XYZ file of C-alpha atoms in Angstrom:
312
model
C 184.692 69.813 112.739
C 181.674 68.501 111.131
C 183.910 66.392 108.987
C 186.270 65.251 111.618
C 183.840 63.060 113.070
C 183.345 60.436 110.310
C 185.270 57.569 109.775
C 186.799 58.925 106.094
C 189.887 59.591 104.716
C 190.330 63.292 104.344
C 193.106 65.517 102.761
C 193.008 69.042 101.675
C 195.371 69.972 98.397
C 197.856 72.495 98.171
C 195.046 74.870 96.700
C 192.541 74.269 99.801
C 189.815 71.722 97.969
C 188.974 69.119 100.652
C 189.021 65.624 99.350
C 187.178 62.885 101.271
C 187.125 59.082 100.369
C 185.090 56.213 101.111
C 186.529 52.905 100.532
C 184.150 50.459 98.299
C 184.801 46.907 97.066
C 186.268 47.045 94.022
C 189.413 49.394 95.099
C 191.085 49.338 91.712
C 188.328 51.310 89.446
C 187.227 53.832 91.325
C 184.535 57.211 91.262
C 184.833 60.592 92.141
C 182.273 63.313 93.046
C 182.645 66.560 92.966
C 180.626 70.025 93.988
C 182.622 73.655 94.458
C 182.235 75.614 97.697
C 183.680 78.614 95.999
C 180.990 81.176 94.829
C 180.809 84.661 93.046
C 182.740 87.723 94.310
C 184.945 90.458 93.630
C 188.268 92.001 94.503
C 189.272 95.533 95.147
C 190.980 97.122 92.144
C 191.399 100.796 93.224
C 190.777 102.933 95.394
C 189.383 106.013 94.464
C 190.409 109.551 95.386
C 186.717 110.069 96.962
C 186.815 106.633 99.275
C 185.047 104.714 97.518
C 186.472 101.588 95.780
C 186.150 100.227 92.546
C 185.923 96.212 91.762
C 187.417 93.681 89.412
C 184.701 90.543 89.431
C 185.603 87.007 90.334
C 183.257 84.452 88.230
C 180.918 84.890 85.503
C 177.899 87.600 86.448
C 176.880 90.635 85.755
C 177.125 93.804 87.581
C 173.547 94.587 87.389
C 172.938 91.359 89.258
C 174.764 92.965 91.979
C 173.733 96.554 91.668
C 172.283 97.404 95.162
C 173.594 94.619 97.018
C 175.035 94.553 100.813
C 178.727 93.477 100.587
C 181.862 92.881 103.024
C 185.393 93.618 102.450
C 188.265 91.803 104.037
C 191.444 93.473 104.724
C 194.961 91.142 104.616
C 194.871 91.208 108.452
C 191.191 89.854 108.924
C 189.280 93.098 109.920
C 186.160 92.529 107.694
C 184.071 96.044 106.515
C 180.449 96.350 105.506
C 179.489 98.255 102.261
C 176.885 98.369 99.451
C 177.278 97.843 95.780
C 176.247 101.023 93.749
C 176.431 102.463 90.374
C 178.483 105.990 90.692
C 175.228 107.763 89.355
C 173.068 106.136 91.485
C 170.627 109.525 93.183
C 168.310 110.478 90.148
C 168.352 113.661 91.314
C 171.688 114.116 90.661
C 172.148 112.461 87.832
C 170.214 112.023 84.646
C 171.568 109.240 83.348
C 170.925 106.973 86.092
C 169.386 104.479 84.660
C 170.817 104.326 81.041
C 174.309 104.741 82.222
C 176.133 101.789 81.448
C 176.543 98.826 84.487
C 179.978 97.853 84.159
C 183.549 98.164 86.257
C 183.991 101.749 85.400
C 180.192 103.085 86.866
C 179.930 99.739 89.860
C 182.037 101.146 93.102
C 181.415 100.241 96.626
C 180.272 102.629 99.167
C 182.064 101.664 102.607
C 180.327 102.414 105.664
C 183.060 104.299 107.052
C 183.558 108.102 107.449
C 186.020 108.229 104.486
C 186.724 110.939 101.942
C 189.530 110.200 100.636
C 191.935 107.342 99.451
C 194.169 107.906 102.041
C 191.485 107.449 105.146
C 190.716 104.089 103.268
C 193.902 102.567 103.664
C 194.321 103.751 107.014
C 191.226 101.717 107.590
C 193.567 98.693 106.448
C 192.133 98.189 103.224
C 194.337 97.551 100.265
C 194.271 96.907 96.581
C 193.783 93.221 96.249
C 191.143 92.600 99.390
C 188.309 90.469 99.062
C 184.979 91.436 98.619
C 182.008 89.087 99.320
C 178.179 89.429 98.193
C 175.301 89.006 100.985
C 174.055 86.031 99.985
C 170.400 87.035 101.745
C 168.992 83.594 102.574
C 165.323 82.927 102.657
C 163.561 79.753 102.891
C 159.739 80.127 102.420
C 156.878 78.040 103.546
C 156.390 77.171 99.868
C 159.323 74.880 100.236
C 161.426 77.337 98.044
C 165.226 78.382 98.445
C 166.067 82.331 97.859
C 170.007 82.812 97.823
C 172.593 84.017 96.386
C 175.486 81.511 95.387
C 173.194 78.220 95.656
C 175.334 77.520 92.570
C 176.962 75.475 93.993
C 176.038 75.218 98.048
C 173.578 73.432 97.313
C 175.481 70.561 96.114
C 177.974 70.820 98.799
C 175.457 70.114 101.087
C 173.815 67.293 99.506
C 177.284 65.822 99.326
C 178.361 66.196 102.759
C 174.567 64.870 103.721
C 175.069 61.531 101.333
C 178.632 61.013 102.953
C 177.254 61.072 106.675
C 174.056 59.048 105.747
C 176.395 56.170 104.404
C 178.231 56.142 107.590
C 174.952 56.252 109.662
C 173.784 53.121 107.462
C 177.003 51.615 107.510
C 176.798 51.284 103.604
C 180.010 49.452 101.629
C 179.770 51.248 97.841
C 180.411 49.029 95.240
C 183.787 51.370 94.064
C 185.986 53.279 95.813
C 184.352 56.836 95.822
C 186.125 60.024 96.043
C 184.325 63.308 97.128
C 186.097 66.333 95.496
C 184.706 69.802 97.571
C 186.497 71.703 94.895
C 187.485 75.559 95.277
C 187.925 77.284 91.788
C 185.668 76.316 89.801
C 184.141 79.605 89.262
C 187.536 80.487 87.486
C 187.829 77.303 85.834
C 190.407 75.167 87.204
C 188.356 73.805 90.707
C 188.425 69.746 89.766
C 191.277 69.778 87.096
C 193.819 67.856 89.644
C 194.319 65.613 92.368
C 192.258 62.762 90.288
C 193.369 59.283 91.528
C 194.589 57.743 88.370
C 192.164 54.254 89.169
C 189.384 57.114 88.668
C 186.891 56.093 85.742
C 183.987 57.945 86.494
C 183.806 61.682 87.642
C 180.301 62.714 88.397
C 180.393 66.522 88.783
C 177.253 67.710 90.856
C 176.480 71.033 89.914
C 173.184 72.970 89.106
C 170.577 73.082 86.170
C 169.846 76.513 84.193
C 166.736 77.933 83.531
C 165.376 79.893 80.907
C 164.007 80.404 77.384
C 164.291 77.189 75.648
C 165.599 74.751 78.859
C 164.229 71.605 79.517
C 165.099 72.452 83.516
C 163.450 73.537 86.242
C 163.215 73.844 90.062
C 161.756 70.638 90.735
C 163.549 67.475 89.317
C 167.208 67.080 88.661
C 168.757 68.245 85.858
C 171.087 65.487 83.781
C 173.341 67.898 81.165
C 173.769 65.760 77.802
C 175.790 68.973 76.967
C 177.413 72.485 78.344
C 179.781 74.954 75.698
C 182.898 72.052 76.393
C 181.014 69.867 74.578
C 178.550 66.683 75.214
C 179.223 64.398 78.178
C 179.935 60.969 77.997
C 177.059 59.279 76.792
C 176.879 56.057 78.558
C 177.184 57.478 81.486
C 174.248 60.039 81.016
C 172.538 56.653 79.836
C 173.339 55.477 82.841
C 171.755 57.946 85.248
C 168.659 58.738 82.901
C 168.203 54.921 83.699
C 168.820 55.089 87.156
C 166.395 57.536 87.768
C 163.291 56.092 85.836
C 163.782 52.512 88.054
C 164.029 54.758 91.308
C 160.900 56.905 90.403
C 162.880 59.965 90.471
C 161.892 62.987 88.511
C 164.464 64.605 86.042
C 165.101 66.224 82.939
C 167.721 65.938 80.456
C 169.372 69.497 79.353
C 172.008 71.424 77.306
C 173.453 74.713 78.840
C 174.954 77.060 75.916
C 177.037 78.931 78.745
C 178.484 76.919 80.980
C 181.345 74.578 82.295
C 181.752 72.578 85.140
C 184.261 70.610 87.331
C 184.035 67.689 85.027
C 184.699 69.544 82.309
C 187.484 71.273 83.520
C 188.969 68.114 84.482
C 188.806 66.701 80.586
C 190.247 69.541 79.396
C 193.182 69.122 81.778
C 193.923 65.709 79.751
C 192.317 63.247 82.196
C 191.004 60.118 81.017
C 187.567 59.481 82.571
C 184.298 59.415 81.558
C 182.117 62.375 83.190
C 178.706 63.678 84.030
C 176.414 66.744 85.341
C 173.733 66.718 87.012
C 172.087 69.211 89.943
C 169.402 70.635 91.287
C 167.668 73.152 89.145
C 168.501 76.556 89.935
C 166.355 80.100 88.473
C 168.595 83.134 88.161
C 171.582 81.525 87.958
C 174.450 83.526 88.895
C 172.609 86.297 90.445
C 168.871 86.341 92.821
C 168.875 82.534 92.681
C 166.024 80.070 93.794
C 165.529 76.611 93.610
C 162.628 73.935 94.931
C 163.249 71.306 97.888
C 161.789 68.949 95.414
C 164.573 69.749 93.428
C 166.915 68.597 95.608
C 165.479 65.646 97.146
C 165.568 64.668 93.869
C 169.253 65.352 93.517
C 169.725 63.912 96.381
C 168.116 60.220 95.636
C 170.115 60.715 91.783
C 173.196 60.799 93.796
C 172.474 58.198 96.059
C 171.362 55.919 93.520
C 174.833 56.632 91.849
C 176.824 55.589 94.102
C 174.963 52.359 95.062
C 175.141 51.378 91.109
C 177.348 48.623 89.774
């Protein structure tokens, strides 16, 4: 609905991404931007004879990241079911291995709050093999101007999209190129911005996140420009390109390489497309699991972005 009300071309693809366009002046070389609503979860893989269920993971995290956590499960006919993510030895006065045994598929189980016993009173609940389970993404936003959430990687982005879209309709902006605005939906598995590329595409500017840790230039207050992620270095003119744009807007940003990680961009290079792509985003601590990022690191996303766009 929020959407709806603009004056842009929207379509969804056959796998659910939503693809909005804003038509520039030069409609034969055009851009496309891209962030991924889809996020971190996990699916039901059995159901064990005591009620509880056991997960297979969706994305790239680790089960300790998850290891306590509120979660929801979704049956095929929409009833949704609260739970919490536990290790199997969990009481430590039960078990004395609870803290060295090891956190993987075979210890993590959710704990339904249902009176169930068995795997028979779970599936008359409705719940199957194959349901979805989602994470409580426990938002906080603190007077320090700081973001606590799960799966900012990538909401954040989404949002700063959607925002950049409404403020050039509100300003009644003409971009220089035609500009497409990918909301991809797999890229947690790896495939989110491989397709539905126009072919007068020459620039794909995935907007994504920054890691932190031991040896990163990156952190929760500027915007993070990736020279290079485990696909390989980005096209360097059009790193160049940004690096530039944000020393003559006074924006604040740092130039990274991420050992671990791939993006929508990437994805879409290694589908064959023939582009020349970037990464940038807000810089996010704890990536893929308690995440936090900086309003400062997204305003300066944001005015990265914007600049972008508005660039010959």
């Amino acid at each position: 609905n929020y959407v709806s009300e603009w004056n842009v071309e929207t379509k969804r693809n056959n796998k659910g991404a939503l693809i909005l366009t804003v038509k520039g002046k030069n409609d034969e070389q055009h851009r496309l931007l891209t962030a991924h609503v889809d996020t971190l979860g996990a699916m039901v893989k059995e159901i064990k004879p005591d009620g509880r269920l056991r997960l297979s993971m969706i994305g790239g995290f680790r089960w300790n990241s998850v290891e306590g956590e509120y979660c929801e499960i979704e049956t095929s006919s929409g009833k949704k079911y609260t739970g919490t993510i536990l290790m199997h030895q969990t009481s430590v006065h039960v078990y004395k291995d609870a803290g060295e045994a090891k956190r993987d598929e075979k210890n993590i189980e959710v704990r339904i709050d249902e009176r169930v016993f068995s795997a028979d009173a779970v599936r008359e609940l409705g719940i199957e093999v194959g349901d979805f389970v989602s994470i409580d993404p426990r938002v906080q936003i603190t007077e320090s101007g700081y973001i606590k959430s799960r799966h900012l990687d990538d909401k954040v982005s989404v949002a700063i999209l959607l925002k950049l879209i409404k403020r050039l309709q509100d300003e009644k902006v003409t971009l220089p190129y035609t500009t497409h605005f990918l909301i991809s939906n797999n890229e947690e598995i790896g495939y989110g911005g491989n397709s539905n590329i126009p072919e007068e595409t020459v620039e794909y500017l995935a907007v994504d996140m920054g890691a932190l840790g031991d040896g990163q230039a990156s952190d929760e207050y500027t915007v993070s420009i990736c020279a290079k992620d485990s696909s390989g270095p980005y096209h360097y003119a059009l790193r160049k390109h940004l690096v530039e744009l944000a020393k003559a807007n006074a924006i604040e940003y740092k130039v990274d390489i991420y050992p671990y990680y791939g993006s929508d961009a990437s994805a879409a290079i290694r589908a064959g497309f023939d582009v020349k792509h970037a990464l940038i985003g807000a810089g996010i601590d704890s990536s893929h699991a308690f995440e936090r990022t900086h309003e400062s690191s997204i305003a300066h996303t944001e005015a990265l972005v914007y600049a972008y766009v508005l660039s010959e």
